[in-house]
Coordinates of C-alpha atoms and ligand atoms in Angstrom, one line a residue:
M1 CA -24.1 28.6 -7.4
A2 CA -21.6 25.9 -7.3
Y3 CA -21.9 23.2 -4.6
L4 CA -18.9 21.4 -3.1
N5 CA -18.7 17.7 -2.4
A6 CA -19.8 17.9 1.2
H7 CA -18.6 14.5 1.9
Y8 CA -15.1 16.0 2.0
L9 CA -16.1 18.1 5.1
K10 CA -16.5 14.8 7.0
L11 CA -12.8 14.0 6.6
K12 CA -10.5 14.5 9.6
A13 CA -8.2 17.6 9.5
G14 CA -5.4 16.4 7.3
Y15 CA -4.3 13.2 5.6
L16 CA -2.0 11.5 8.1
F17 CA 1.4 12.0 6.5
P18 CA 1.0 15.7 5.6
E19 CA -0.2 16.2 9.2
I20 CA 3.0 14.5 10.5
A21 CA 5.1 16.6 8.2
R22 CA 3.4 19.7 9.5
R23 CA 4.1 18.7 13.1
V24 CA 7.7 17.8 12.4
K25 CA 8.2 21.1 10.6
A26 CA 6.7 23.0 13.5
F27 CA 9.1 21.1 15.9
A28 CA 12.1 21.9 13.7
E29 CA 11.2 25.6 13.6
A30 CA 10.8 25.7 17.4
H31 CA 14.0 23.8 17.9
P32 CA 16.5 24.8 15.1
E33 CA 19.4 23.1 17.0
A34 CA 17.6 19.8 16.7
A35 CA 16.4 20.1 13.1
S36 CA 19.5 18.6 11.4
R37 CA 19.3 15.6 13.8
I38 CA 15.8 14.6 12.8
I39 CA 15.6 11.0 11.5
R40 CA 12.4 10.2 9.6
C41 CA 11.0 6.8 10.2
G42 CA 7.5 8.0 9.7
I43 CA 6.2 7.8 6.1
G44 CA 7.2 4.7 4.2
D45 CA 9.2 6.4 1.6
V46 CA 12.3 4.8 0.0
T47 CA 15.7 6.4 0.4
E48 CA 18.0 4.3 -1.8
P49 CA 18.7 5.2 -5.5
L50 CA 16.9 3.4 -8.3
P51 CA 18.4 0.1 -9.5
P52 CA 21.1 0.6 -12.1
A53 CA 19.0 -1.5 -14.6
C54 CA 16.2 1.1 -14.3
I55 CA 18.6 4.0 -14.8
E56 CA 20.0 2.4 -18.0
A57 CA 16.5 1.8 -19.2
L58 CA 15.5 5.3 -18.5
H59 CA 18.5 6.7 -20.4
R60 CA 17.8 4.5 -23.4
A61 CA 14.0 5.6 -23.3
V62 CA 14.9 9.2 -23.1
D63 CA 17.2 8.8 -26.2
E64 CA 14.3 7.2 -28.0
M65 CA 12.1 10.2 -27.2
A66 CA 14.8 12.5 -28.6
R67 CA 14.6 10.9 -32.2
R68 CA 11.7 11.4 -34.6
E69 CA 11.7 7.7 -35.6
T70 CA 11.4 6.4 -32.0
F71 CA 9.5 9.3 -30.3
R72 CA 6.3 8.3 -28.6
G73 CA 3.2 10.4 -27.9
Y74 CA 0.2 9.1 -26.1
G75 CA 0.6 5.6 -25.1
P76 CA -2.1 3.0 -24.5
E77 CA -4.1 4.0 -21.4
Q78 CA -3.9 0.5 -20.0
G79 CA -0.1 0.4 -20.3
Y80 CA 2.3 -0.6 -23.0
E81 CA 2.1 -4.2 -24.1
F82 CA 5.8 -4.8 -23.3
L83 CA 5.1 -4.0 -19.6
R84 CA 1.7 -5.7 -19.2
S85 CA 3.2 -8.9 -20.6
A86 CA 6.4 -8.7 -18.4
I87 CA 4.2 -8.3 -15.4
A88 CA 1.7 -11.0 -16.2
Q89 CA 4.5 -13.4 -17.1
H90 CA 7.0 -12.8 -14.1
D91 CA 4.6 -11.9 -11.3
F92 CA 2.0 -14.5 -12.1
R93 CA 2.4 -17.0 -14.9
N94 CA 6.0 -18.0 -13.9
R95 CA 4.5 -18.7 -10.5
G96 CA 1.8 -20.9 -12.0
L97 CA -1.0 -18.2 -11.6
E98 CA -3.3 -17.5 -14.4
V99 CA -3.3 -13.8 -15.3
A100 CA -3.6 -12.6 -18.9
D101 CA -1.6 -9.7 -20.2
D102 CA -4.8 -7.6 -20.7
E103 CA -6.0 -8.2 -17.2
V104 CA -3.1 -6.0 -16.0
F105 CA -3.7 -2.2 -16.0
V106 CA -0.5 -0.1 -15.5
S107 CA -1.0 3.0 -13.5
D108 CA 0.9 5.8 -11.6
G109 CA 0.3 4.3 -8.1
S110 CA -1.6 2.0 -5.9
K111 CA -2.8 4.8 -3.8
C112 CA -4.6 6.2 -6.9
D113 CA -5.8 2.8 -7.9
C114 CA -7.2 2.0 -4.4
G115 CA -9.1 5.3 -4.5
N116 CA -10.1 5.2 -8.2
I117 CA -11.5 1.7 -8.1
L118 CA -14.5 3.2 -6.4
D119 CA -15.5 4.7 -9.7
I120 CA -16.7 1.4 -10.9
L121 CA -18.4 0.2 -7.8
G122 CA -22.0 1.0 -6.7
H123 CA -22.7 3.4 -3.8
Q124 CA -25.0 0.9 -2.1
N125 CA -22.2 -1.5 -1.2
T126 CA -21.6 -2.3 2.4
I127 CA -17.8 -1.8 2.9
A128 CA -15.6 -3.7 5.4
I129 CA -12.2 -2.2 6.3
P130 CA -9.6 -3.6 8.6
D131 CA -8.7 -1.4 11.7
P132 CA -5.9 -0.2 11.8
V133 CA -5.6 0.3 8.0
Y134 CA -3.8 2.4 5.3
P135 CA -5.9 5.6 5.6
V136 CA -6.5 5.8 1.9
Y137 CA -9.2 3.1 1.9
V138 CA -11.3 5.0 4.5
D139 CA -10.8 8.5 3.2
T140 CA -11.7 7.6 -0.4
N141 CA -14.9 6.0 0.8
V142 CA -15.6 9.1 2.8
M143 CA -15.0 11.3 -0.2
A144 CA -17.3 9.1 -2.4
G145 CA -20.1 9.5 0.1
H146 CA -20.1 5.9 1.3
T147 CA -20.1 6.9 5.0
G148 CA -21.8 9.0 7.6
P149 CA -19.8 11.4 9.8
A150 CA -16.9 10.2 12.1
D151 CA -17.3 9.7 15.8
D152 CA -14.8 10.8 18.5
S153 CA -12.6 7.8 17.8
G154 CA -12.4 8.7 14.1
A155 CA -14.7 5.8 13.1
Y156 CA -17.1 6.6 10.3
A157 CA -20.7 5.6 10.4
G158 CA -21.6 3.1 7.7
L159 CA -18.2 1.4 7.4
R160 CA -17.9 -2.1 8.9
Y161 CA -14.6 -2.0 10.8
L162 CA -12.7 -5.3 11.2
P163 CA -10.5 -5.1 14.3
C164 CA -6.9 -6.3 13.9
T165 CA -5.3 -7.0 17.2
P166 CA -2.7 -9.3 18.8
D167 CA -5.5 -11.8 19.3
N168 CA -5.9 -12.4 15.6
Y169 CA -2.3 -11.7 14.8
F170 CA -3.5 -8.4 13.1
V171 CA -5.2 -10.4 10.3
P172 CA -9.0 -9.7 10.2
E173 CA -11.4 -12.6 10.1
P174 CA -14.5 -12.6 7.9
P175 CA -17.4 -11.1 9.7
R176 CA -20.5 -13.2 10.5
E177 CA -22.8 -11.0 8.3
P178 CA -22.3 -10.5 4.5
V179 CA -20.5 -7.4 3.2
D180 CA -20.2 -6.5 -0.3
V181 CA -16.7 -5.1 -0.6
V182 CA -13.7 -5.8 1.7
Y183 CA -10.2 -4.3 1.7
L184 CA -7.3 -6.6 2.6
C185 CA -3.7 -5.6 2.7
S186 CA -1.0 -8.2 3.1
P187 CA 1.9 -7.7 3.9
N188 CA 0.0 -5.2 6.0
N189 CA 0.5 -1.5 6.2
P190 CA 0.7 -0.5 9.1
T191 CA 1.0 -3.7 11.2
G192 CA 3.5 -5.6 9.1
A193 CA 1.3 -8.8 9.6
V194 CA 1.1 -11.2 6.6
A195 CA -2.1 -13.3 6.0
T196 CA -1.4 -17.1 5.7
R197 CA -2.9 -19.2 2.8
A198 CA -5.6 -20.5 5.2
Q199 CA -6.6 -17.0 6.2
L200 CA -6.9 -15.9 2.6
Q201 CA -8.7 -19.0 1.7
A202 CA -11.3 -18.2 4.4
W203 CA -11.8 -14.7 2.9
V204 CA -12.1 -16.1 -0.7
D205 CA -14.6 -18.7 0.5
Y206 CA -16.5 -16.0 2.3
A207 CA -16.4 -13.7 -0.8
L208 CA -17.6 -16.5 -3.1
R209 CA -20.4 -17.4 -0.7
H210 CA -21.7 -13.8 -0.4
Q211 CA -20.7 -12.6 -4.0
S212 CA -18.5 -10.1 -2.3
L213 CA -15.5 -8.3 -3.8
I214 CA -12.0 -8.4 -2.2
L215 CA -9.8 -5.5 -2.9
F216 CA -6.4 -7.0 -2.2
D217 CA -3.5 -4.6 -1.7
A218 CA -0.1 -6.5 -2.2
A219 CA 2.1 -3.4 -2.6
Y220 CA 4.6 -4.9 -0.1
E221 CA 4.6 -8.5 -1.4
A222 CA 8.3 -8.3 -2.3
Y223 CA 9.1 -8.2 1.4
I224 CA 7.7 -11.7 2.2
A225 CA 10.6 -13.9 3.1
D226 CA 8.7 -16.9 4.5
P227 CA 8.1 -19.3 1.5
A228 CA 4.9 -20.5 3.0
L229 CA 3.2 -17.1 2.8
P230 CA 1.2 -16.2 -0.3
H231 CA 2.3 -13.2 -2.4
S232 CA -0.9 -12.9 -4.4
I233 CA -4.5 -13.4 -3.7
Y234 CA -4.6 -15.4 -7.0
E235 CA -2.6 -18.1 -5.2
I236 CA -5.9 -18.9 -3.6
P237 CA -8.3 -21.1 -5.6
G238 CA -11.5 -19.1 -6.5
A239 CA -9.8 -15.7 -6.2
R240 CA -10.2 -14.9 -9.8
E241 CA -14.0 -14.8 -9.3
C242 CA -13.8 -12.4 -6.3
A243 CA -10.7 -10.3 -6.1
I244 CA -8.9 -7.3 -7.6
E245 CA -5.2 -7.0 -6.8
F246 CA -3.2 -3.9 -6.5
R247 CA 0.6 -4.0 -6.9
S248 CA 3.2 -1.3 -6.9
F249 CA 6.8 -0.7 -8.0
S250 CA 7.2 1.9 -5.2
K251 CA 8.5 -0.3 -2.6
N252 CA 10.3 -3.0 -4.6
G253 CA 12.0 -0.8 -7.3
G254 CA 12.1 2.3 -5.2
F255 CA 9.6 4.0 -7.5
T256 CA 7.9 6.3 -5.0
G257 CA 9.1 9.3 -6.9
V258 CA 9.1 7.7 -10.3
R259 CA 5.4 6.5 -10.1
C260 CA 4.4 3.2 -11.6
A261 CA 2.1 0.5 -10.3
Y262 CA -0.6 -1.9 -11.6
T263 CA -4.0 -3.4 -10.9
V264 CA -5.2 -6.9 -11.9
V265 CA -8.8 -7.1 -12.9
P266 CA -9.6 -10.7 -13.9
K267 CA -12.1 -11.1 -16.7
T268 CA -13.9 -13.7 -14.7
L269 CA -14.7 -11.2 -11.9
L270 CA -18.4 -10.2 -11.8
A271 CA -20.5 -7.8 -9.9
M272 CA -24.2 -7.0 -9.7
D273 CA -25.9 -4.3 -11.8
D274 CA -29.1 -2.5 -10.7
H275 CA -31.2 -5.2 -12.4
G276 CA -29.7 -8.1 -10.5
Q277 CA -27.6 -9.3 -13.3
R278 CA -23.9 -10.1 -12.7
R279 CA -21.6 -8.4 -15.1
P280 CA -17.8 -8.4 -15.6
L281 CA -16.0 -5.5 -14.0
H282 CA -13.1 -5.7 -16.4
P283 CA -14.7 -3.6 -19.2
L284 CA -15.7 -1.0 -16.7
W285 CA -12.2 -0.5 -15.4
N286 CA -10.9 -0.6 -18.9
R287 CA -13.4 2.2 -19.7
R288 CA -12.5 4.2 -16.6
M289 CA -8.8 4.1 -17.5
A290 CA -9.4 5.0 -21.1
T291 CA -11.6 8.0 -20.1
K292 CA -9.8 9.4 -17.0
F293 CA -6.2 8.4 -17.6
N294 CA -3.6 8.8 -20.4
G295 CA -1.2 6.2 -19.2
V296 CA 2.1 6.2 -17.4
S297 CA 4.9 7.8 -19.4
Y298 CA 6.8 5.6 -21.9
I299 CA 10.2 6.1 -20.2
V300 CA 8.8 5.1 -16.7
Q301 CA 7.2 2.0 -18.2
R302 CA 10.6 1.1 -19.8
A303 CA 12.2 1.5 -16.3
A304 CA 9.5 -0.7 -14.7
E305 CA 10.1 -3.3 -17.4
A306 CA 13.8 -3.4 -16.5
L307 CA 13.0 -4.5 -13.0
Y308 CA 12.1 -7.9 -14.5
T309 CA 15.4 -8.4 -16.2
P310 CA 17.9 -10.8 -14.3
E311 CA 20.0 -7.8 -13.4
G312 CA 16.9 -5.9 -12.3
Q313 CA 15.6 -8.7 -10.2
A314 CA 19.0 -9.1 -8.4
Q315 CA 19.1 -5.4 -7.8
V316 CA 15.5 -5.4 -6.3
R317 CA 16.6 -8.2 -4.0
Q318 CA 19.5 -6.0 -2.8
L319 CA 17.1 -3.1 -2.1
I320 CA 14.7 -5.4 -0.2
D321 CA 17.6 -6.9 1.8
H322 CA 18.8 -3.5 2.6
Y323 CA 15.5 -2.3 4.1
M324 CA 14.9 -5.6 5.9
G325 CA 18.3 -5.3 7.4
N326 CA 17.2 -2.0 8.8
A327 CA 14.0 -3.6 10.0
R328 CA 16.0 -6.1 11.9
I329 CA 18.2 -3.4 13.5
L330 CA 15.2 -1.4 14.6
R331 CA 13.3 -4.3 15.8
E332 CA 16.1 -5.6 18.0
A333 CA 16.7 -2.0 19.4
L334 CA 13.1 -1.6 20.4
Q335 CA 12.8 -5.0 21.8
A336 CA 16.0 -4.3 23.9
C337 CA 14.0 -1.3 25.3
G338 CA 11.4 -3.8 26.6
L339 CA 8.8 -2.8 24.0
T340 CA 6.5 -5.3 22.3
V341 CA 7.2 -5.2 18.6
Y342 CA 5.2 -6.8 15.7
G343 CA 5.9 -7.0 12.0
G344 CA 9.3 -6.3 10.4
Q345 CA 9.9 -9.8 9.4
N346 CA 8.0 -10.2 6.1
A347 CA 7.2 -6.5 5.8
P348 CA 9.1 -3.2 6.1
Y349 CA 6.9 -1.9 8.9
L350 CA 7.3 -2.4 12.7
W351 CA 4.2 -2.0 14.8
V352 CA 5.2 -1.2 18.3
K353 CA 3.1 -1.2 21.5
T354 CA 3.5 2.1 23.3
P355 CA 4.6 1.9 27.0
P356 CA 1.7 1.6 29.5
G357 CA -0.2 4.9 29.7
W358 CA 1.1 6.5 26.5
S359 CA -1.2 7.3 23.6
S360 CA 0.0 7.0 20.1
W361 CA 0.4 10.8 19.7
Q362 CA 2.1 11.0 23.1
A363 CA 4.7 8.5 21.9
F364 CA 5.0 10.4 18.6
D365 CA 5.8 13.7 20.5
A366 CA 8.0 12.1 23.1
I367 CA 10.1 10.3 20.5
L368 CA 10.4 13.4 18.4
E369 CA 11.3 15.7 21.3
K370 CA 13.6 13.3 23.1
I371 CA 15.6 11.6 20.4
N372 CA 14.5 13.5 17.3
V373 CA 13.1 10.4 15.5
V374 CA 9.9 10.7 13.6
V375 CA 7.4 7.7 13.9
T376 CA 3.8 7.4 12.8
P377 CA 1.2 7.3 15.5
G378 CA -0.9 4.2 15.3
S379 CA -4.1 6.0 16.0
G380 CA -3.7 7.7 12.6
F381 CA -4.5 4.3 11.1
G382 CA -7.8 3.8 13.0
A383 CA -9.2 3.5 16.5
Q384 CA -7.6 0.1 17.0
G385 CA -4.2 1.6 16.3
E386 CA -4.4 3.7 19.5
G387 CA -1.6 2.6 21.8
Y388 CA 0.8 1.7 19.0
F389 CA 3.2 3.5 16.8
R390 CA 4.5 2.5 13.4
L391 CA 8.2 2.5 12.5
S392 CA 9.3 2.4 8.8
S393 CA 12.5 0.8 7.9
F394 CA 12.8 2.7 4.7
N395 CA 16.0 4.6 5.5
S396 CA 19.7 4.6 4.9
R397 CA 21.7 2.0 7.0
A398 CA 23.4 4.9 8.9
N399 CA 20.1 6.4 9.9
A400 CA 18.6 3.1 11.0
E401 CA 21.6 2.4 13.1
E402 CA 21.6 5.9 14.6
A403 CA 17.9 5.6 15.4
A404 CA 18.6 2.3 17.0
R405 CA 21.2 3.9 19.2
R406 CA 19.0 6.7 20.1
F407 CA 16.1 4.4 21.1
A408 CA 18.4 2.7 23.6
T409 CA 18.9 6.1 25.3
M410 CA 15.1 6.9 25.6
K411 CA 13.5 6.8 29.0
W412 CA 10.2 5.0 28.3
Ligands
MLT1 C1 3.0 4.8 4.2 O1 3.9 5.4 4.9 O2 2.1 4.2 4.7 C2 3.2 4.7 2.8 O3 4.3 5.5 2.3 C3 2.0 5.4 2.1 C4 2.0 5.1 0.7 O4 2.6 4.3 0.1 O5 1.2 5.8 0.0

């Protein structure tokens, strides 16, 4: 008899974005006349073509793969040296932050890394998760057996939820009691909030005091426009002793379909073994990658490397400016409707308070039915997300402008 992983049975029906896709498909089938009018502002998926510097690098790399002398088979599981070094140099050392090339692990996505990191952490950890939050943090802990069942609001027993509300500007404060592992995401998905240096310092101080681990998701750091806001947890003194950082090329280089990201595991980061001895996590992650992963393809790593060239950097800037232009258009349109809008200034997501009496899913249904725009219901990100919806600014300019026009016609 083969047994299944019963923890999966505790998960709610579907992962949020496939569930939204299912509902949109059902709507389109029921209303074929509206199907071609649908504008998707739900999932944060990029729409603009890859930067030309990446395209050129991809072509060159494909040509290399076509010749015996330059063909490559398996690459290093941790990533090619050329990319690890470009990342460490440009994203960290050029900004005065200490990260060694071999502390960078190249992967096929931050979603995967955020889930896979649990492989090297103990099952006895108490885990704190902001609410609302990117659903992957919660669901991967459920799958790993770190929780009990969910209650009616969708909150899982055993997780320590950190409410993010307008009162704390959607940035969670460290709890009074110690937790072993905490997830932080800044700029935040879904609220668009960005933690200040002081807020991150409070978290690092907390983590050092309690020997906790911070899992810091910085997938949207390229969207930070305010020079006072930190892009990396390693800008905070002490973070090398308590934090792992996840970064992605999905939202800066437009790699959602290309797949490339990385995780920084400092060699100075320790966690407790079963005998009370503190040991480095770096060799464990290295071992995990070498055993369960065969690396990102050579051609994709060459494309990611091209993002760090001067042309690549300028092209990334254009992409970010494009999406942030959409964010401004959508933000102004929603505000003009009298809605309260958060985020969208240093992040590509707008977090919108639903009109009084509307639940998140009611807002989702009404906006889809009345103006054929897809948003993400805030309750899909956690109990505290009820009463909000998220709008993604990843879209063409024409779609953002059309969505803005349609919002203006909506009877709220
Ligand atoms: C989102 O819409 O939250 C993101 O696209 C999800 C992701 O990056 O995996």
